[in-house]
XYZ file of C-alpha atoms in Angstrom:
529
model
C -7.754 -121.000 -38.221
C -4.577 -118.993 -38.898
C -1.047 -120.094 -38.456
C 1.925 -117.817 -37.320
C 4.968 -117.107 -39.629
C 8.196 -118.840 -37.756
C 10.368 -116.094 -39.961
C 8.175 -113.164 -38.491
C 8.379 -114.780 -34.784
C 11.789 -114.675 -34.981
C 12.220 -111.554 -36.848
C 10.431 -110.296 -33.732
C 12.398 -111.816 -31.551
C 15.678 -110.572 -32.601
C 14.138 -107.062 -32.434
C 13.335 -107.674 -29.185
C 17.061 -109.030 -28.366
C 18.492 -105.722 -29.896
C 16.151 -103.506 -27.613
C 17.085 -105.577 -24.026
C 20.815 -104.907 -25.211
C 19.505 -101.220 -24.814
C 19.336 -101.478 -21.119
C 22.796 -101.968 -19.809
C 24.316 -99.476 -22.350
C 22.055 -96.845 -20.956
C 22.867 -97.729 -17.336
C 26.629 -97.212 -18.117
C 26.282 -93.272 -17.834
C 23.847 -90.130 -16.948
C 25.103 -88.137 -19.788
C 22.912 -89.304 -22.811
C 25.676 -87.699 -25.869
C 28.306 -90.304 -24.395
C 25.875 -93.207 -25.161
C 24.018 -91.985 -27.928
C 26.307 -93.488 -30.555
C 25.763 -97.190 -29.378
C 22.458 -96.536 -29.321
C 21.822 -95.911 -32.541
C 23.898 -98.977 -33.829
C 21.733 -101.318 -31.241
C 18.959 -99.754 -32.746
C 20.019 -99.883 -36.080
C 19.337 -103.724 -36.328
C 15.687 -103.121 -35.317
C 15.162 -100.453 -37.348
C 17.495 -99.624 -40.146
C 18.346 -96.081 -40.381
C 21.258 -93.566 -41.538
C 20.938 -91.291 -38.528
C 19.445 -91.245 -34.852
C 18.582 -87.738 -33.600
C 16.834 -86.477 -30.165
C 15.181 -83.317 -30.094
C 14.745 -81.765 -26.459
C 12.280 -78.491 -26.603
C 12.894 -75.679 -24.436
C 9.233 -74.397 -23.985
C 9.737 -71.233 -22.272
C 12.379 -70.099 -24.945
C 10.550 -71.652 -27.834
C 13.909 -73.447 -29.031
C 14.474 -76.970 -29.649
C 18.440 -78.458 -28.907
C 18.766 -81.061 -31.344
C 21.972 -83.901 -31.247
C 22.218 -85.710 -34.364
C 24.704 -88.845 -34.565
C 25.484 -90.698 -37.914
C 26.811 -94.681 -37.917
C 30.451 -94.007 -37.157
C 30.200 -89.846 -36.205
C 28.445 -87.344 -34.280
C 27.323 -85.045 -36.962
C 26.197 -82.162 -34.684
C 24.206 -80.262 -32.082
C 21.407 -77.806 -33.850
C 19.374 -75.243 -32.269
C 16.145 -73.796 -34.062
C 12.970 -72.805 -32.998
C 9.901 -74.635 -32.455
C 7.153 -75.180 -35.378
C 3.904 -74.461 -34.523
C 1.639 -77.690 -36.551
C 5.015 -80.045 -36.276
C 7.140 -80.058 -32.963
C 4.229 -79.139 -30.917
C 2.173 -82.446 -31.954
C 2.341 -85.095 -29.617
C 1.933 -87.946 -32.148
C 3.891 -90.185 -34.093
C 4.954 -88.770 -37.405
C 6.512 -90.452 -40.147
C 7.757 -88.337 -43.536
C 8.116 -90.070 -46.787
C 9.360 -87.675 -48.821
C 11.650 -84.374 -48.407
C 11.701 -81.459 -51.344
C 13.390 -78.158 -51.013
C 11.880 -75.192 -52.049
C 15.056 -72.105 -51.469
C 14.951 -72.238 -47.777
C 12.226 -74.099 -47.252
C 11.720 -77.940 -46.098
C 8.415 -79.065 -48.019
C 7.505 -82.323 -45.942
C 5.342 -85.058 -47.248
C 4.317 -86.918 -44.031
C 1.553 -88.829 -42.275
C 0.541 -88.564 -38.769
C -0.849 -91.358 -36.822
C -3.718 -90.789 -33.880
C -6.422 -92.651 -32.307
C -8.855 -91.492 -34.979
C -6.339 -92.887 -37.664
C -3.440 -92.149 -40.426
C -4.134 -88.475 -41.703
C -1.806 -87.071 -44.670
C -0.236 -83.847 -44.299
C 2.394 -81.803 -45.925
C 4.221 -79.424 -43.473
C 6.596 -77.075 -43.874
C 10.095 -76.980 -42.420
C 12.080 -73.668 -41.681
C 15.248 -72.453 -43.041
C 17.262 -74.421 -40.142
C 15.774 -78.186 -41.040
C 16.147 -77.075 -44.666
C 19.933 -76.358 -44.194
C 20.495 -79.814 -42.080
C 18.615 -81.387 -44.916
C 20.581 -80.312 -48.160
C 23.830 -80.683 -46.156
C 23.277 -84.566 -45.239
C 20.606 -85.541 -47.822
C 17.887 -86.958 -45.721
C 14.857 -87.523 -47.288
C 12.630 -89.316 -45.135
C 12.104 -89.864 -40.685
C 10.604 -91.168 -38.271
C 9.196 -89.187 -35.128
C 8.157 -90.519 -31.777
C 7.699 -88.523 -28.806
C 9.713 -88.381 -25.315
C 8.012 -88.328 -22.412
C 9.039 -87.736 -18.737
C 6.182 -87.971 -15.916
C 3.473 -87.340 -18.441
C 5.172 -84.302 -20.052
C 6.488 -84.280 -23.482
C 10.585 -83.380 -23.268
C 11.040 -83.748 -27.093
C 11.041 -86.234 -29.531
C 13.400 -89.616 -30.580
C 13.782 -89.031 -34.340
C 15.169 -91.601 -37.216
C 16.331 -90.542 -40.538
C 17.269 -92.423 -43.989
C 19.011 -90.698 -46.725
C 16.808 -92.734 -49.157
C 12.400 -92.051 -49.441
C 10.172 -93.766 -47.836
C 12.108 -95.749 -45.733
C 9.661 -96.067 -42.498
C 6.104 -97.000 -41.750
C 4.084 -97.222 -38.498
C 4.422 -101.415 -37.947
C 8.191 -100.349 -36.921
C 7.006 -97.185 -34.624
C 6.501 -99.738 -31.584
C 10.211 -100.541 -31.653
C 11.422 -96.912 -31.855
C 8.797 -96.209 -28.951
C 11.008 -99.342 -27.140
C 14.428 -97.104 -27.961
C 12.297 -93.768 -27.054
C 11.795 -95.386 -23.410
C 15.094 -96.094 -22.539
C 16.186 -92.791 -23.654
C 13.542 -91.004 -21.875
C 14.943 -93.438 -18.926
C 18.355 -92.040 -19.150
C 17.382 -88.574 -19.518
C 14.735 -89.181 -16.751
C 18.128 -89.962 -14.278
C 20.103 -87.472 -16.095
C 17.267 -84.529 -14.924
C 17.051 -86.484 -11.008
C 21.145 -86.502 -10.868
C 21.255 -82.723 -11.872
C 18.567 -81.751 -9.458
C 20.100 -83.363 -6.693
C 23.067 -82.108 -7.215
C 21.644 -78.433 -8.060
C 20.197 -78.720 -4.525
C 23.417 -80.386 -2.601
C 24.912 -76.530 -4.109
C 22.331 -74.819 -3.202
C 22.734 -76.365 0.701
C 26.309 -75.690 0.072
C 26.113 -71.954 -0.603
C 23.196 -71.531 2.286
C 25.584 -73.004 4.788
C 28.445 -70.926 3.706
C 26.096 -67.704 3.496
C 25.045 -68.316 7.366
C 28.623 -69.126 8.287
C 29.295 -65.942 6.692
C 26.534 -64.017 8.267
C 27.453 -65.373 11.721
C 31.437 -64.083 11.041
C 29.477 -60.766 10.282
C 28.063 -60.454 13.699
C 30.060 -61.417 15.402
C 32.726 -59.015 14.591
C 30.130 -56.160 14.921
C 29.276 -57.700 18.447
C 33.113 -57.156 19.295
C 33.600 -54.450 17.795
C 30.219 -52.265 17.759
C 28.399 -51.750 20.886
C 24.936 -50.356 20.573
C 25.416 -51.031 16.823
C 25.373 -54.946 17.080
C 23.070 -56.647 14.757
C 20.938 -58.801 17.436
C 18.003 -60.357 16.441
C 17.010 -63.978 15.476
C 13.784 -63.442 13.694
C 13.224 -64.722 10.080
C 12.640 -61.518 8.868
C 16.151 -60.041 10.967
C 17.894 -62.782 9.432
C 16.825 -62.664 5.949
C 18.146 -58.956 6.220
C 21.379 -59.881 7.255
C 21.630 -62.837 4.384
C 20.763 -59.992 2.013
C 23.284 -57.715 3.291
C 26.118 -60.452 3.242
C 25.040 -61.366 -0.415
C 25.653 -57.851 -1.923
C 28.906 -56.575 0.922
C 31.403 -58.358 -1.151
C 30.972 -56.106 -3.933
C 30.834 -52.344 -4.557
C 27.359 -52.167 -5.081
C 24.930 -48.976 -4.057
C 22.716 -50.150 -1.876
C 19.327 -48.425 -0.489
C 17.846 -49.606 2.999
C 14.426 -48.846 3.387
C 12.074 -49.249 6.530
C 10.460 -46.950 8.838
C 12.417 -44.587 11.020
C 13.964 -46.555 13.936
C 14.648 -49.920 12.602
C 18.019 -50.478 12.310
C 19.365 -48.872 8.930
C 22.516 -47.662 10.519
C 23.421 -50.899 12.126
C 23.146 -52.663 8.302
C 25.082 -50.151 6.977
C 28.036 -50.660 9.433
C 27.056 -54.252 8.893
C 27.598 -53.915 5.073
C 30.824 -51.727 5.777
C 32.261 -54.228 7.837
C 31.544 -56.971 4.767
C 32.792 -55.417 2.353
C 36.634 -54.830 0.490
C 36.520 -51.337 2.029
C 36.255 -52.757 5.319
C 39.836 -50.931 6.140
C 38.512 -47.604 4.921
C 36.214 -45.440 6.402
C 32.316 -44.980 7.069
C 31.633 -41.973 7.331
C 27.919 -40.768 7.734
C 25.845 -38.021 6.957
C 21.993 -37.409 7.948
C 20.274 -35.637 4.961
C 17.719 -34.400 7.189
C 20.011 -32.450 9.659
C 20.938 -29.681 7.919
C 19.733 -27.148 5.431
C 20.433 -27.957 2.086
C 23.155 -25.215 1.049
C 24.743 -26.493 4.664
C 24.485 -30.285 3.703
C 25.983 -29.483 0.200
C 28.987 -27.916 1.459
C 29.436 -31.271 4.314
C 28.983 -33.564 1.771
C 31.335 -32.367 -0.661
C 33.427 -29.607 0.787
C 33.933 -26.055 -0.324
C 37.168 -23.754 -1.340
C 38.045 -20.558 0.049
C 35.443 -17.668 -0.966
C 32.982 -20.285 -1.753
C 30.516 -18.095 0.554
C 30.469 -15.723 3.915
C 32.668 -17.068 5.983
C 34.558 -19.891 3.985
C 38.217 -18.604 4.994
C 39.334 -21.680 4.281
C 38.706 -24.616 2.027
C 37.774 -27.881 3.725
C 37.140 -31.417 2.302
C 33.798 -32.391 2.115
C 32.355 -36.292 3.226
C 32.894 -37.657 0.540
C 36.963 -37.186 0.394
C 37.192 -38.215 3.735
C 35.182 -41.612 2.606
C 37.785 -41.993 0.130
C 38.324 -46.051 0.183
C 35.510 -46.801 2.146
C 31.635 -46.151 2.210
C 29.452 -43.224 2.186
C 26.129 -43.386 4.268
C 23.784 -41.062 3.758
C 20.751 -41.396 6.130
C 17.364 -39.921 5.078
C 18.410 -39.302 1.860
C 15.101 -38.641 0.657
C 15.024 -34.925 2.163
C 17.865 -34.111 -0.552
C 16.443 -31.493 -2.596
C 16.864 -31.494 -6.374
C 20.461 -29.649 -6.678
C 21.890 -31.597 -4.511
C 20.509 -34.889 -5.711
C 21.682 -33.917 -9.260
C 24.828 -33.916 -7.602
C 24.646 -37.257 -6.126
C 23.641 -38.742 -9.306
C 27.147 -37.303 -10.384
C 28.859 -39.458 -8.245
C 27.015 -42.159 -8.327
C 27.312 -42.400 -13.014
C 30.516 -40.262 -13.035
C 32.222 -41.522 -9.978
C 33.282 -37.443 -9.619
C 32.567 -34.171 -8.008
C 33.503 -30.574 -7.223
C 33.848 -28.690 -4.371
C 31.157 -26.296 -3.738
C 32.837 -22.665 -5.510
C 35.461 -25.006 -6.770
C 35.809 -25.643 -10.606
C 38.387 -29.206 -9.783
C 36.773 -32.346 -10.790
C 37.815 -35.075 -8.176
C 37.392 -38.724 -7.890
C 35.244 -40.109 -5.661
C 36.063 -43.407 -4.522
C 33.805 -44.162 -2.292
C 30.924 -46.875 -2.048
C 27.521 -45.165 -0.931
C 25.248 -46.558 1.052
C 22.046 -44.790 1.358
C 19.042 -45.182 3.797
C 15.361 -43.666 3.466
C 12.228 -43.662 5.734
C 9.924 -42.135 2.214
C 8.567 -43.895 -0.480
C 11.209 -42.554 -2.857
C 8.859 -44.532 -5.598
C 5.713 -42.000 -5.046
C 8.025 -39.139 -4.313
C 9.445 -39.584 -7.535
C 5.865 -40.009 -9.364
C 5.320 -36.343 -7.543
C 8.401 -34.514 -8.830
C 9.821 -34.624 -5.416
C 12.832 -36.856 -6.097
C 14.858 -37.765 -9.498
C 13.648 -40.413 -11.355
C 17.040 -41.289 -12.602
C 18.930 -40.996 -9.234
C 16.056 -43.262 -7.850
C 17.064 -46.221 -9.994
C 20.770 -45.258 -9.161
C 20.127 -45.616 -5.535
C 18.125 -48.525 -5.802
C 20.615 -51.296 -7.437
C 20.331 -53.424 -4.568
C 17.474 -52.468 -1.814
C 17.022 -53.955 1.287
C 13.794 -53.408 3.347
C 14.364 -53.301 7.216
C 11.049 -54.947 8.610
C 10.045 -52.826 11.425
C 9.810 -54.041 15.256
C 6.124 -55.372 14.973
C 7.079 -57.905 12.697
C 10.147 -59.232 14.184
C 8.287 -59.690 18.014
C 11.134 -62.387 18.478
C 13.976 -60.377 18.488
C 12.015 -57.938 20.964
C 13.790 -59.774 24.244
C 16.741 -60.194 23.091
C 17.289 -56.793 22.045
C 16.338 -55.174 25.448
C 18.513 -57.904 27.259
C 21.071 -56.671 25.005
C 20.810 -52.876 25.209
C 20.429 -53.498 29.110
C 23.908 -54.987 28.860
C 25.386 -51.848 27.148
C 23.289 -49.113 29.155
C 24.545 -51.531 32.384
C 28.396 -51.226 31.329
C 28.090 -47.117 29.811
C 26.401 -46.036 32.632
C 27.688 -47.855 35.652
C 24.101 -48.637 36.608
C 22.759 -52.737 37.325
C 19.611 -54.306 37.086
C 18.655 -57.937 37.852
C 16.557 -58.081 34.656
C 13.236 -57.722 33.069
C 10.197 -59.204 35.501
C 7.575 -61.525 33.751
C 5.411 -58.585 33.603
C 7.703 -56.177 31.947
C 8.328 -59.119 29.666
C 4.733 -59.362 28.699
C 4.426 -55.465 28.491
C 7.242 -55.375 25.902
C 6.367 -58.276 24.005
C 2.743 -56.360 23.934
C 3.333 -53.249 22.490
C 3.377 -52.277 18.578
C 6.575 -50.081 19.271
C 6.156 -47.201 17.020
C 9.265 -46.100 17.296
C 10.931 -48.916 16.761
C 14.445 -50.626 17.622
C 14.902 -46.716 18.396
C 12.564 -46.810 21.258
C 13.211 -49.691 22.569
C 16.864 -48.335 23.494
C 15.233 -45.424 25.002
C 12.776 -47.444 27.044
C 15.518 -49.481 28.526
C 17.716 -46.814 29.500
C 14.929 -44.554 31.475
C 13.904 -48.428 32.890
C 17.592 -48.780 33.916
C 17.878 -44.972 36.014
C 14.539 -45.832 37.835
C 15.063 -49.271 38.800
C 17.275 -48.579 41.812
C 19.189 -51.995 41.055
C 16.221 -54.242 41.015
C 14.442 -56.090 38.520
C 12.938 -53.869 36.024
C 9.093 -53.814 36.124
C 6.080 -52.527 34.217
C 5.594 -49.318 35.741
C 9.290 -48.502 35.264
C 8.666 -48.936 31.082
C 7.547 -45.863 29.120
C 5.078 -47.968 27.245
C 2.037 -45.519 26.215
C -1.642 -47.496 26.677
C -3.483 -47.904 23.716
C -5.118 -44.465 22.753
C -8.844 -43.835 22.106
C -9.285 -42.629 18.504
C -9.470 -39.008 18.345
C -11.240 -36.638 16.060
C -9.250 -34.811 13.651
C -8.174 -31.577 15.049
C -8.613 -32.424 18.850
C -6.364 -32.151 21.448
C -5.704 -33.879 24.433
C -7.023 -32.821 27.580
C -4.351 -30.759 29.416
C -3.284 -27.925 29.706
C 0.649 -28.642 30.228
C 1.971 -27.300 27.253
C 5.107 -29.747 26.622
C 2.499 -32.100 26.579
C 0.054 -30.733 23.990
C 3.235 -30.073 21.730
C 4.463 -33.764 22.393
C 0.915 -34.599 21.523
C 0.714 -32.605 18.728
C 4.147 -33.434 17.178
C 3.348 -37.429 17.581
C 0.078 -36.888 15.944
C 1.893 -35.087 12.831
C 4.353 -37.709 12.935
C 1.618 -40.346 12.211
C -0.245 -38.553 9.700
C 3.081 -37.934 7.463
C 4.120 -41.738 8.459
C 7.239 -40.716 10.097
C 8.529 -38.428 6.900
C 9.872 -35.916 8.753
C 9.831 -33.283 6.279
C 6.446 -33.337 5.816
C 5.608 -33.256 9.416
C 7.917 -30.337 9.906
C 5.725 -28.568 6.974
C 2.273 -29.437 8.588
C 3.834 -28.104 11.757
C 4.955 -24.937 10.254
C 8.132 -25.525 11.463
C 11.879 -26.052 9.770
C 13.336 -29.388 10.079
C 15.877 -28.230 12.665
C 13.111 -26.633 14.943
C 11.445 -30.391 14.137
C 14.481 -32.515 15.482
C 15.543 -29.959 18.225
C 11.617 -30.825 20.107
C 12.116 -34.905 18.433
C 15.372 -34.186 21.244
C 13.419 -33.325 23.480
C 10.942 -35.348 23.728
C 12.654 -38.588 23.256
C 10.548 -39.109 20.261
């Protein structure tokens, strides 16, 4: 038969008292340093100690923040890394004894687990050695902290004299461990709550934004309006309102037809330059001695026929933004030039030996993989980088079927109002058709297809027959032909097929055509291609 001791009962008891006068102290507050004090002197009574510290690891850095407070004082915030064999054991860990060897913490301790007590000495790095000599600590008392099963850190007691703890008093620092773990449980809920109340806050402001951006381009821009209300349309028009408040370069990619033009007015319109200029240039248009001189101008005697200097694109951009379409067709002068501007933020004339400023933001748009170009030779590893600061992909028509609709309705509207022509709309067939078709061409054709729908339907409703939608073609064997003899439309047939094999990269299509890239886009012209 055993009998209880009234003094331990009690001494139990008043332990117990000290911990429930835990609870309202750490309801008072969500941030745990403002408490942490009064904690420790609660806790004091149930377990005497010199110092309470908390230890939060930060896993993916490999640090641990560490806030020490002393009976009447904080004594500090630490930050040192975490100890592979000490901070990353989950168990409880008491030390008895502390000796310094130079800069290092040698650690008698004992470590508690399910199999039992096991006696360790571990060593402590330069930054518990330092914390050590400066306060004289010389023995602790580790617990863990968990929140929703994962360990957050540790709840850590420490006595300036040795041997000061042992494992019958762990329970009661668990106790304190809980309620801190509580408070830094609705410390981590409040901060994610309010992390995603800003996050809401700075999505509804970005859309609000967005929708201030169209709709000044829809008053303002005509066939250059930014319809669409596809995900995909709308994630590039987020994009392109995060980066126009700044002076950023910015690359649009996407395949030829889908819109890059109408961001880059978009972006132009966004940004502090709004007041200044766009002024764009197509890379692919013209030769590249031509496209050198009308990009940066040339002085008199520069070459045959310059009787006269003249100011190049990018002085007439001056204050606003610089779009070069297709810049991927640069060729490697002229994209050593480019890089100029873009690192130097200067130029020269072509034949002129005056370094000007360029103040102009540029705005570039491809239809290449500049990446692979550049992994041929073809384009400048370092002016690739340049361009690409911010890029924004332009999904192509395919992918954004939604938008398909509203962007005929749309361009019928324009076409209606430019060419003094009416329709009574799109019939549930045409509908159907255009919602069917993979649109090659892109935001491009589409246009097209509504303005030869709009001359042939006489003022009615615009049906199938009236779209230039091409059936689905039977695969054909490399080299064939198709079979007519109407020449315009073997070359149309011949120049769409080239077109496909070089994936719209014009240059290369004019090369497996042997033709220049002028001869190229004078027959794209004419074939509405």
């Amino acid at each position: 038969m055993t009998f209880s001791d009234p003094a331990s009962e009690r001494e139990a008891r008043r332990r117990l008292e000290c911990l429930w006068a835990l609870l309202p102290v750490v309801a008072s507050t969500l941030e745990i340093r403002e408490i942490f004090q009064r904690i420790s002197a609660i806790a004091r009574e149930a377990v005497p100690h010199d110092a309470l510290g908390i230890q939060l690891f930060q896993w993916e850095s490999g640090r641990i923040v560490a806030h020490v407070v002393a009976a009447d004082r904080l004594l500090g915030e630490w930050e040192y890394p975490i100890l592979k064999g000490i901070d990353d054991v989950p168990l409880d860990l008491i030390v008895d004894e502390v000796e310094l060897d130079g800069s290092i913490a040698i650690m008698r301790s004992r470590l508690r687990s399910e199999a039992g007590v096991k006696e360790v000495v571990l060593r402590g790095d330069e930054a518990r050695a330092r914390l050590i000599r400066e306060y004289g600590f010389r023995s602790f008392l580790r617990v863990p902290l968990w929140r929703d099963g994962e360990r957050i850190g540790a709840l850590m007691c420490a006595s300036v004299r040795p041997a000061s703890f042992d494992f019958d008093q762990v329970e009661i620092v668990r106790r304190v461990a809980d309620h801190v773990s509580l408070a830094l449980a609705h410390k981590h809920l409040a901060e994610e709550a309010e992390r995603a109340a800003e996050a809401r806050a700075r999505a509804a402001l970005l859309e609000q934004r967005v929708e201030e951006l169209v709709r000044r381009a829809d008053e303002k821009e005509g066939f250059h309006r930014c319809v669409g209300e596809s995900r995909p349309w709308k994630e590039v028009l987020k994009q392109a309102t995060r980066v126009a408040g700044t002076d950023t370069t910015v690359l649009l990619t996407g395949e030829s037809g889908t819109g890059k033009e109408v961001v880059a007015r978009f972006l132009h319109r966004g940004s502090p330059r709004a007041r200044g200029p766009l002024v764009a240039v197509n890379c692919a248009a013209l030769p590249e001695q031509l496209l050198e001189s009308e990009i940066f101008g040339y002085e008199r005697g520069a070459f045959s026929g310059a009787l006269t200097s003249k100011p190049g694109r990018v002085e007439q951009a001056a204050g606003g933004v610089l779009f070069l379409d297709e810049v991927g067709e640069m060729g490697p002068a002229l994209q050593a030039k480019l890089l100029r501007v873009l690192q130097e933020r200067e130029f020269q004339r072509l034949g002129g030996t005056r370094t000007q400023k360029a103040d102009v933001r540029v705005v570039a748009a491809t239809n290449r993989d500049l990446g692979a170009a550049m992994k041929r030779n073809e384009f400048r590893e370092d002016l690739y980088y340049r361009l690409r600061v911010f890029e924004i992909r332009l999904p192509p028509l395919r992918e954004r079927r939604d938008d398909v609709i509203p962007l005929a309705q749309a361009f019928l509207g324009d076409l209606e109002r430019s060419m003094g022509r009416h329709t009574t709309g799109l019939s549930p067939e045409a509908r159907e058709a255009l919602l069917a078709h993979d649109w090659p061409g892109n935001v491009r054709e589409l246009r097209n297809a509504m303005e030869r729908a709009l001359i042939l339907c006489d003022g009615g409703p615009i049906t199938e027959e009236e779209l230039p939608l091409a059936a689905p073609r039977r695969p054909e064997a490399p080299g064939t032909l198709p079979e007519s003899t109407n020449l315009e439309i073997v070359e149309k047939a011949v120049i769409e097929k080239a077109l496909s094999q070089a994936r719209n990269n014009k240059s290369k299509a004019a090369r497996l055509l042997g033709l220049t890239r002028a001869q190229l886009y004078f027959r794209l012209e004419k074939y509405g291609l």
